[in-house]
Short mmCIF file of C-alpha atoms in Angstrom, two decimals:
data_model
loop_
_atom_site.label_atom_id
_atom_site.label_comp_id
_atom_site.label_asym_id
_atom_site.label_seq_id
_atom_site.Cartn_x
_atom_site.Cartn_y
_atom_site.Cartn_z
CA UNK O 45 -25.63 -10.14 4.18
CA UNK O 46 -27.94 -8.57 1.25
CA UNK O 47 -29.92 -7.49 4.25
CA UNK O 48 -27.77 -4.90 5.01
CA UNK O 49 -26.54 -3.66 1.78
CA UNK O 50 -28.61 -0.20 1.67
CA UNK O 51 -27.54 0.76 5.82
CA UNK O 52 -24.77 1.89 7.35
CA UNK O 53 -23.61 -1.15 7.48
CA UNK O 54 -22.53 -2.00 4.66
CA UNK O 55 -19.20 -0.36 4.17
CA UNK O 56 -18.12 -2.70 7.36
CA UNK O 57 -18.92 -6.17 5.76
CA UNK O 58 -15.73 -7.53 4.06
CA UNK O 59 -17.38 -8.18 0.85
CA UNK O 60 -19.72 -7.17 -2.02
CA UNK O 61 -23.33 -7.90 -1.98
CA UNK O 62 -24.68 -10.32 -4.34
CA UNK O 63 -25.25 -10.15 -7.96
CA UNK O 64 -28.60 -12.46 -8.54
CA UNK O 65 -28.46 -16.17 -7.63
CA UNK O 66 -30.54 -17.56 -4.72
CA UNK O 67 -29.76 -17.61 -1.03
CA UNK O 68 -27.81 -21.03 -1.09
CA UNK O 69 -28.36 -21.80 2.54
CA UNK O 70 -27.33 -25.15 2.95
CA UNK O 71 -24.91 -26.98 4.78
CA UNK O 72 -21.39 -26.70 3.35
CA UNK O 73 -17.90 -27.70 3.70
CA UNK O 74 -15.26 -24.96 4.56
CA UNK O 75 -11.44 -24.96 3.85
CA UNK O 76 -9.40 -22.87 5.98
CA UNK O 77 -7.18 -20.44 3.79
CA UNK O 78 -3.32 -20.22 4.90
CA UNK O 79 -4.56 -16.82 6.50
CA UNK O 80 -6.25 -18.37 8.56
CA UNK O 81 -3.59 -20.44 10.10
CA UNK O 82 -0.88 -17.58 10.12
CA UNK O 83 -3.08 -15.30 11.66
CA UNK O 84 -4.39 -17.70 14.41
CA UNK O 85 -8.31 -17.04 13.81
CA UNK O 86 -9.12 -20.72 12.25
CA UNK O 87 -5.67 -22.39 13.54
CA UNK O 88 -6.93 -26.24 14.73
CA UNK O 89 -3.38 -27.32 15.01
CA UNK O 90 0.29 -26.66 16.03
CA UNK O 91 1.61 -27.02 12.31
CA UNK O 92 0.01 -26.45 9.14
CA UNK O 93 -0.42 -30.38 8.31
CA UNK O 94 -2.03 -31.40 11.73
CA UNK O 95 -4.43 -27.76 11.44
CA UNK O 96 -5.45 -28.90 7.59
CA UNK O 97 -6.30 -32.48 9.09
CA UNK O 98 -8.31 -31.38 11.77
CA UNK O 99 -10.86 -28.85 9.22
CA UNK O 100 -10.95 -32.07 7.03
CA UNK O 101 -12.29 -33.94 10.29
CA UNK O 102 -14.91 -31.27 10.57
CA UNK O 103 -18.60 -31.60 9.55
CA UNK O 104 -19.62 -29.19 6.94
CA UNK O 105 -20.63 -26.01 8.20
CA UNK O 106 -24.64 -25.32 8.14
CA UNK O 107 -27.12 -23.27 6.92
CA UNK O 108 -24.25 -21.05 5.03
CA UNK O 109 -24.91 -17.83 3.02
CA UNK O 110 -23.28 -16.97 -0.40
CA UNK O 111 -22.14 -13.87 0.13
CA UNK O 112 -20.49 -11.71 -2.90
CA UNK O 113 -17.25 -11.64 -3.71
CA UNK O 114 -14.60 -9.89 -1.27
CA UNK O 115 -14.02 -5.89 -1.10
CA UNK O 116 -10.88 -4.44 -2.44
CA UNK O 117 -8.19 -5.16 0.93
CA UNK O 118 -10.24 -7.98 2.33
CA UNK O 119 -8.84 -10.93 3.93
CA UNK O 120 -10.54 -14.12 3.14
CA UNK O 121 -10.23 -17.08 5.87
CA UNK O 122 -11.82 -19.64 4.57
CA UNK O 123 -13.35 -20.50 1.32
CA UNK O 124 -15.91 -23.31 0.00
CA UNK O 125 -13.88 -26.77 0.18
CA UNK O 126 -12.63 -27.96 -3.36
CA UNK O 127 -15.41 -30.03 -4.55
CA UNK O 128 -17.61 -27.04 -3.89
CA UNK O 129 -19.83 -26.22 -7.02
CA UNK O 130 -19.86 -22.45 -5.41
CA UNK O 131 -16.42 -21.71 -6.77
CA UNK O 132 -13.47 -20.51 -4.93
CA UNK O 133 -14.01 -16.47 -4.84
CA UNK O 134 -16.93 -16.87 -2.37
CA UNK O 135 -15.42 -16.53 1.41
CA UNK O 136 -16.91 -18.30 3.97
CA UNK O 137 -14.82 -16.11 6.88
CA UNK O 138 -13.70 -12.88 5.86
CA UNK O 139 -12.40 -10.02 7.08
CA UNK O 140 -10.91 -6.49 6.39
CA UNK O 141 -9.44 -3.40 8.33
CA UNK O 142 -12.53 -0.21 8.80
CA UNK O 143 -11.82 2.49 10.90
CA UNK O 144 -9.43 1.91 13.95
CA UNK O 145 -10.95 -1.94 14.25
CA UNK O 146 -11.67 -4.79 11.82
CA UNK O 147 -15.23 -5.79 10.08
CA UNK O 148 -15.78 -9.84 9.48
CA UNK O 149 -18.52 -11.72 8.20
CA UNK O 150 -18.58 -15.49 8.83
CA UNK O 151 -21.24 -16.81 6.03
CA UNK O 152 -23.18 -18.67 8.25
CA UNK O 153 -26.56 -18.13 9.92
CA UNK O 154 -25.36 -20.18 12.89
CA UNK O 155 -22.50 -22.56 14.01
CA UNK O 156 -23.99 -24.46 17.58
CA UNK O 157 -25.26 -27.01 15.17
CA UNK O 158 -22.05 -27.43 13.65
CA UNK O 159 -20.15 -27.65 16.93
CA UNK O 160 -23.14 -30.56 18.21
CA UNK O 161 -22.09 -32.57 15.25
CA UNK O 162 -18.55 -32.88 16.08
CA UNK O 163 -17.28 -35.08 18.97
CA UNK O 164 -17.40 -33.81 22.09
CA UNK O 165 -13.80 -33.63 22.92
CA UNK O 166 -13.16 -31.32 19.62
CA UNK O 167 -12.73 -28.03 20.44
CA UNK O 168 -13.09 -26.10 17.14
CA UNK O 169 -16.36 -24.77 18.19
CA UNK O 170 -15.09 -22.91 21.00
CA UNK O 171 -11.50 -22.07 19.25
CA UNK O 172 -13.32 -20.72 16.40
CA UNK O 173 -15.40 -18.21 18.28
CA UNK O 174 -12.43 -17.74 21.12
CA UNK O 175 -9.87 -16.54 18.09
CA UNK O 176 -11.96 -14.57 16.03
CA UNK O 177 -13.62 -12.34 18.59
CA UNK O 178 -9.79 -12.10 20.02
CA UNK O 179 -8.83 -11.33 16.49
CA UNK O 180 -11.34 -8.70 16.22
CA UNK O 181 -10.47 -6.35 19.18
CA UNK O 182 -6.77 -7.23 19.23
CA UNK O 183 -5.71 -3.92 17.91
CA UNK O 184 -8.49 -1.79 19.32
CA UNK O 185 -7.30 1.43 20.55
CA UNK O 186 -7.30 2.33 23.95
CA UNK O 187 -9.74 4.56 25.41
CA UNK O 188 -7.16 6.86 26.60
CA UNK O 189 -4.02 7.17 25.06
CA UNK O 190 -1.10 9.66 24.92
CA UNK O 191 1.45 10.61 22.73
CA UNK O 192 4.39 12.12 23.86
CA UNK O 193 6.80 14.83 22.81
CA UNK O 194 9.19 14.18 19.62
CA UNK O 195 12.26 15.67 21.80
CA UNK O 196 12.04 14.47 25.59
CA UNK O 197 11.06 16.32 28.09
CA UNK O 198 13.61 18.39 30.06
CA UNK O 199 13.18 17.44 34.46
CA UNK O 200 11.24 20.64 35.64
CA UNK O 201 10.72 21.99 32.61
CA UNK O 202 7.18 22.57 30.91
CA UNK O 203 6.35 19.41 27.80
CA UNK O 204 3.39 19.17 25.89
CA UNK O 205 1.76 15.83 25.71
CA UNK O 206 -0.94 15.16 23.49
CA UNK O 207 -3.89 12.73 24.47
CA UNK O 208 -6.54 11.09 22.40
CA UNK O 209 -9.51 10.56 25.28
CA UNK O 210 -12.50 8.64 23.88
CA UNK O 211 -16.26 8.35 24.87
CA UNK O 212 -17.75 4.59 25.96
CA UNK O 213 -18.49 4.65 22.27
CA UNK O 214 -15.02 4.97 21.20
CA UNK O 215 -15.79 8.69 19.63
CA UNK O 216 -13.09 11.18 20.18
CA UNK O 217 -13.67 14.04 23.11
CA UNK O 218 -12.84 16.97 22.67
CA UNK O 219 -12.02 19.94 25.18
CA UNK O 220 -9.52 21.11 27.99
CA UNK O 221 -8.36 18.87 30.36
CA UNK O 222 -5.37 19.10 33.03
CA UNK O 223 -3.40 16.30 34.18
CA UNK O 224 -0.49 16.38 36.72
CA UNK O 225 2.37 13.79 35.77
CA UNK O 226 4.84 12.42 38.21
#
């Protein structure tokens, strides 16, 4: 995460870099926030008791990275477990709103060794990964969109209609198009 504190990047990663301290990669236990159950990212479970049960069940997540504390409209996801010596402000799954999408940071340098410690008829691997990338575009816009008029239109009559058309990178285009609606 301190890696990318001086790009572009930056402003897109859900919390603040790190004030001193070491890395603190090491394997570490993770406690799903109620966010994280009401939004669906980190849900393991129909109800709130059998979900906390299941992330109890869980090995500790490895090779995790203290990030800093969480920007200003961040949502944190999951924090260090309670018997953590880290202390509760430091998110392990984060996320906040940046442009038209959502930035996240999940404090880990990887989770496959995670997922080969847990049996292999738990799927909180593949949940995990299925619900946050889900999550994450959910409330991309579309490429092309169009708004239409406040009043509506008038049968044979002449309406303007105003379209947003984006580029494969999502950037606005802008210019004269024509479009025939029937």
């Amino acid at each position: 995460v301190d890696d990318l504190a001086d790009t572009v990047l930056a402003p897109l990663i859900p919390t603040m870099p790190k004030t001193g301290g070491g890395t603190g990669q090491a394997a570490a236990q993770v406690r799903p926030e109620p966010e994280a159950f009401l939004s669906g990212v980190w849900a393991l479970g129909g109800d709130m008791d059998v979900h906390q049960r299941n992330w109890e069940a869980l090995p500790p997540l490895p090779d995790v990275d203290l990030p800093g504390p969480p920007r200003i409209g961040a949502t944190v996801l999951a924090t260090p477990a309670p018997d953590s010596t880290e202390g509760a402000a430091v998110p392990r799954l984060a996320w906040q709103a940046y442009g038209h999408g959502k930035g996240a940071l999940l404090a880990t340098g990887e989770t496959w060794p995670w997922h080969l410690q847990t049996a292999a008829d738990n799927d909180a691997h593949e949940r995990l990964w299925r619900q946050l990338v889900r999550a994450l575009v959910r409330d991309v816009p579309d490429a092309v969109r169009m708004t239409p008029p406040d009043v509506p239109p008038v049968a044979g009559a002449p309406a303007t209609l105003e379209w947003i058309v984006r580029d494969d990178g999502f950037a606005p285009i802008s210019g004269a198009f024509q479009a025939v609606v029937t």
